[in-house]
Coordinates of C-alpha atoms in Angstrom, one line a residue:
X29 CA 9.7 -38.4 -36.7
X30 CA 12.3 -37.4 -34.3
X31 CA 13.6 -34.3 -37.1
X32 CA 9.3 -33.2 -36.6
X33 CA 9.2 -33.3 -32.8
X34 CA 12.0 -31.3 -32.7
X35 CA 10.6 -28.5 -34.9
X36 CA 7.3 -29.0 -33.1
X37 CA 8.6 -28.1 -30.0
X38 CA 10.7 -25.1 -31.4
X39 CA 7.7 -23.8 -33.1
X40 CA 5.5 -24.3 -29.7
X41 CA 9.1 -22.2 -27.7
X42 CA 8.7 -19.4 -29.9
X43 CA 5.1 -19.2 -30.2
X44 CA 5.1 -18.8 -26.6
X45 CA 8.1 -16.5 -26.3
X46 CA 6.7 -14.2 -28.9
X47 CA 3.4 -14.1 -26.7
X48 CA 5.4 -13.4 -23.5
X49 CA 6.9 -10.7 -25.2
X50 CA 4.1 -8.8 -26.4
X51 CA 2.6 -9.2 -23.1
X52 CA 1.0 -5.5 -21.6
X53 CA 3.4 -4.5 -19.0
X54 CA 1.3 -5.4 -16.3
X55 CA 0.7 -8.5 -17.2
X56 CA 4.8 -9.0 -17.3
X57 CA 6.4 -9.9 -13.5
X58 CA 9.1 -8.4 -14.9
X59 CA 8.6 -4.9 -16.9
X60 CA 9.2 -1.5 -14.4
X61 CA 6.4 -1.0 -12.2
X62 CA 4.0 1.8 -13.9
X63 CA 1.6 3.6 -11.6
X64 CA -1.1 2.6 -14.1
X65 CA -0.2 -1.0 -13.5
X66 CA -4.2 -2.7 -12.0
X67 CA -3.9 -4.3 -8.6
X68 CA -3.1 -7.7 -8.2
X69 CA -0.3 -10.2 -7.4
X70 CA 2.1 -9.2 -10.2
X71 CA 2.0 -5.3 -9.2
X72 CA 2.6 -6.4 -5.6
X73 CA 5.2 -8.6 -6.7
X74 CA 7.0 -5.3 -8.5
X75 CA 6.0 -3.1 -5.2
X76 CA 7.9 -5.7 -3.3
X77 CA 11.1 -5.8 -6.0
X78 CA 11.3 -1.8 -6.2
X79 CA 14.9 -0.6 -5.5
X80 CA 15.2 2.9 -3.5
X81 CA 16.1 4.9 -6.8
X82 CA 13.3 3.0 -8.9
X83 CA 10.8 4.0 -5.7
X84 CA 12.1 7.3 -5.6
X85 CA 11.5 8.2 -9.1
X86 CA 8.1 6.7 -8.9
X87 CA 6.9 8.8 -6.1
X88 CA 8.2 11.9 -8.0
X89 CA 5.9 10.8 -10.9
X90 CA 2.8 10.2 -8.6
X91 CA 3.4 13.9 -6.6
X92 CA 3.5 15.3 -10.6
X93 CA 0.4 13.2 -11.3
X94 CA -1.2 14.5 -8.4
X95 CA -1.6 11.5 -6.3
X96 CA -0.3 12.1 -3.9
X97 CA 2.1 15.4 -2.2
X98 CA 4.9 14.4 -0.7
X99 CA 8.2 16.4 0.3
X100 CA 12.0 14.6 0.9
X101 CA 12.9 14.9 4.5
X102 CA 16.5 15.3 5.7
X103 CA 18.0 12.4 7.3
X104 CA 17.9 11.4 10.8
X105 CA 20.1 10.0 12.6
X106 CA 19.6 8.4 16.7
X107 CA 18.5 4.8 18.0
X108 CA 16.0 4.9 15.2
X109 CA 17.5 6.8 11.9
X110 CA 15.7 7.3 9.0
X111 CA 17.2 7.9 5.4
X112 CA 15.1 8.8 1.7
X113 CA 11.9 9.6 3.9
X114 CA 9.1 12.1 2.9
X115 CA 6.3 14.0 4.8
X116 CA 3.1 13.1 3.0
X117 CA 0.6 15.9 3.1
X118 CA -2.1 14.4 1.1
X119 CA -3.3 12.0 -1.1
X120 CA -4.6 14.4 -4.2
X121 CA -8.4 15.3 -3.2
X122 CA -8.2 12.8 0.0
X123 CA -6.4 15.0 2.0
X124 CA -5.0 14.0 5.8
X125 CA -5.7 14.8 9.6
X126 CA -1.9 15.6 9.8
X127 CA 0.8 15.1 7.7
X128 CA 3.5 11.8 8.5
X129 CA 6.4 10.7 7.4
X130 CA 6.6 7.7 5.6
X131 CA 9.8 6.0 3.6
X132 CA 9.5 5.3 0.4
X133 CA 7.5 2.7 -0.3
X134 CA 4.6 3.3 2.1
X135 CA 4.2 6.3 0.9
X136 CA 4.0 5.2 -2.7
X137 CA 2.0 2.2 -1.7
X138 CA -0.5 4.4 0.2
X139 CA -0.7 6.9 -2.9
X140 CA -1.7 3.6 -5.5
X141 CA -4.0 2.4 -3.1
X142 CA -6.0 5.4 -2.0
X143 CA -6.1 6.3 -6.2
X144 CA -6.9 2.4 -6.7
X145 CA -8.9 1.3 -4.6
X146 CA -10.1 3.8 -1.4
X147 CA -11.8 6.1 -3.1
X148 CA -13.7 3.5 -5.7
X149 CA -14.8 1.2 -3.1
X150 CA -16.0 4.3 -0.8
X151 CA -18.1 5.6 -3.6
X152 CA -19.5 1.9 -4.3
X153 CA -20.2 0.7 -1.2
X154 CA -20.9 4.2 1.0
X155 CA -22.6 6.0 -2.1
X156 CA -20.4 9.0 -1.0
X157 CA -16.5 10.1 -2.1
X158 CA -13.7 9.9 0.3
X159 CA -12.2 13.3 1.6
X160 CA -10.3 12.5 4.6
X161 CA -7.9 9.8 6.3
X162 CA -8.1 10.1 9.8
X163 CA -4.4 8.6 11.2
X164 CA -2.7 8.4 14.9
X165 CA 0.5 8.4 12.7
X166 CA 3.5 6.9 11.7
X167 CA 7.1 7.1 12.7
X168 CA 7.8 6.0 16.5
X169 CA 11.2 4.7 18.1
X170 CA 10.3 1.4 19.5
X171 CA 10.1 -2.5 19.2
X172 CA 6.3 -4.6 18.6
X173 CA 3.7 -4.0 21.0
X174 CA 6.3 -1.9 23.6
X175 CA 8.2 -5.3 24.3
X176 CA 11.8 -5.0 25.0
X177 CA 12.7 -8.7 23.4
X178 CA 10.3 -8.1 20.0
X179 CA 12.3 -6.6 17.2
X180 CA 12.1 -3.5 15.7
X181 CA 8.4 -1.6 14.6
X182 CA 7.8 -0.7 11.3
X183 CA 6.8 2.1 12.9
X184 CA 10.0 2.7 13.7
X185 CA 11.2 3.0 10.1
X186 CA 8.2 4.8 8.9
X187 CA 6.8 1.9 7.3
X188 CA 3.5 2.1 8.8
X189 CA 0.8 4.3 9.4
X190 CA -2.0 3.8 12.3
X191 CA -5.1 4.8 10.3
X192 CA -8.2 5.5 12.8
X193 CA -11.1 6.4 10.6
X194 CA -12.4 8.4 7.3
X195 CA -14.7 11.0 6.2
X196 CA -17.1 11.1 3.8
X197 CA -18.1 13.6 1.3
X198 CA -21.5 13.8 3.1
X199 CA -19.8 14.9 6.2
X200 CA -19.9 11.4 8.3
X201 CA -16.7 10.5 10.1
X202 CA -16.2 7.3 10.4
X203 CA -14.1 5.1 12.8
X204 CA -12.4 1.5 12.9
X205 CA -13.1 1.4 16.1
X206 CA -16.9 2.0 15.7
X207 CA -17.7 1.0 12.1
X208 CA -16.0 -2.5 11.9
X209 CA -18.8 -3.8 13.3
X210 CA -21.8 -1.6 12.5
X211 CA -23.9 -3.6 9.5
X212 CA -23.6 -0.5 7.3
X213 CA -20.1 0.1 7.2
X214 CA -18.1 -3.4 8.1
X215 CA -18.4 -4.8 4.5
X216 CA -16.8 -1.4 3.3
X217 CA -14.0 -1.5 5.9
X218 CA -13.6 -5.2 5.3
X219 CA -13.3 -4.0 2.2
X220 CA -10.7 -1.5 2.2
X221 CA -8.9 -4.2 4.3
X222 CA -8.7 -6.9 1.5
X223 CA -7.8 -4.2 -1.3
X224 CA -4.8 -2.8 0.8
X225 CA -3.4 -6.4 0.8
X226 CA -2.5 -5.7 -3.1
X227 CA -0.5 -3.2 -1.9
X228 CA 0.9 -3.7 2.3
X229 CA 0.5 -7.7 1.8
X230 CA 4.5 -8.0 2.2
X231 CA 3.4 -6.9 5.7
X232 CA 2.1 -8.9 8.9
X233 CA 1.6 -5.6 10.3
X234 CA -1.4 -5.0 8.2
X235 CA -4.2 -5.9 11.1
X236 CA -6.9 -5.0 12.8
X237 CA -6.4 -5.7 16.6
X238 CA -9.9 -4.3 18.2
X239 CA -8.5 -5.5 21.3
X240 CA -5.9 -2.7 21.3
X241 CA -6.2 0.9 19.4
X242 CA -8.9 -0.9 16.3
X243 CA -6.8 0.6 13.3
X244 CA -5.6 0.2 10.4
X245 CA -1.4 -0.8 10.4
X246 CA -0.5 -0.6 6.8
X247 CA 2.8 -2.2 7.1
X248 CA 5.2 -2.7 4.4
X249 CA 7.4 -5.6 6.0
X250 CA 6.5 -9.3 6.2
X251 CA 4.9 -12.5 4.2
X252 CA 0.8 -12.0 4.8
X253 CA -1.8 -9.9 5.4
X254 CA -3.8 -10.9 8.4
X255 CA -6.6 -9.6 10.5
X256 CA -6.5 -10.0 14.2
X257 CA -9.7 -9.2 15.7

């Protein structure tokens, strides 16, 4: 009996070691990120694990794929220097008030997101396509809310970007400020909100605050996404 239990439970192993290898890539915590990966917990898990060279050579695969156009930036050096930065110019068709810089991985975050999961949910829930990001922008030397005891932005890394409003193929514009709570376009901002935590939700910066400037902080640095309203 004990000879059958044993073989039982190596049969069960590799059973379920052959299924974890033939897993789709996607479905595997641990295969290279793909920009075809689907959103969800595992591709936010590889988002979060992506060494600079591995983030690097995705973003030059999404600029060739047309995602997103970005160009390498020179380093900077100062209080607040910034190394492997780019100045995204657009997101493919969405294209962008003004360019930014971004590092690395908000700007490939940004590019999997507005491909992902801006443009669909625009189209399903405004009926229209998204053409335009609205942003105040991105890189600024300073600590949390101006505070001289707060550590360090992610704005001051280029890890976030301040995104005011969008515009619609029909020629709306739309802002945070206005539309968050307006009946016919607070689910859709809500749900642009909830998407983006697939790709920013390493980030606490990711809020809301309508008692400040009302935007968008896609952050790329902490353990939640959370709106503050």
């Amino acid at each position: 009996m004990k000879g059958k239990g044993f073989l039982i439970i190596v049969l069960l192993g590799g059973i379920g070691g052959l299924g974890y290898c033939c897993l789709p890539s996607y479905y595997n915590p641990f295969s290279p990120l793909q920009l075809s990966d689907p959103p969800g917990w595992i591709t936010t898990f590889k988002l979060q694990r992506l060494t600079p060279p591995q983030c690097r050579q995705l973003l030059t695969a999404a600029n060739q794929q047309g995602l997103i156009s970005s160009q390498p930036v020179a380093d900077s050096a100062g209080e607040c220097p910034l190394t492997h930065v780019v100045r995204v110019r657009d997101f493919g068709q969405v294209k962008l008030s003004s360019s930014f810089l971004a590092s690395c991985p908000l700007a490939l975050s940004s590019a999997l997101f507005v491909e992902q999961q801006a443009k669909s949910l625009t189209e399903t829930w405004m009926k229209r396509r998204l053409i335009r990001i609205e942003h105040l922008g991105s890189y600024a030397c300073r600590n949390i809310y101006h505070r001289s005891d707060a550590r360090r932005s992610e704005h001051a890394g280029a890890e976030a970007l301040d995104v005011s409003g969008f515009q619609l193929s029909d020629g709306r514009k739309i802002t945070v400020l206005r539309g968050w709570k307006r009946e016919e376009t607070g689910p859709w901002l809500r749900a642009m909100l909830n998407a983006s935590c697939h790709y920013y939700g390493n980030g606490s910066d990711l809020t809301i605050t309508l008692l400040m400037l009302t935007i968008f902080i896609l952050g790329c640095v902490a353990t939640a996404c959370v709106v503050k309203v």
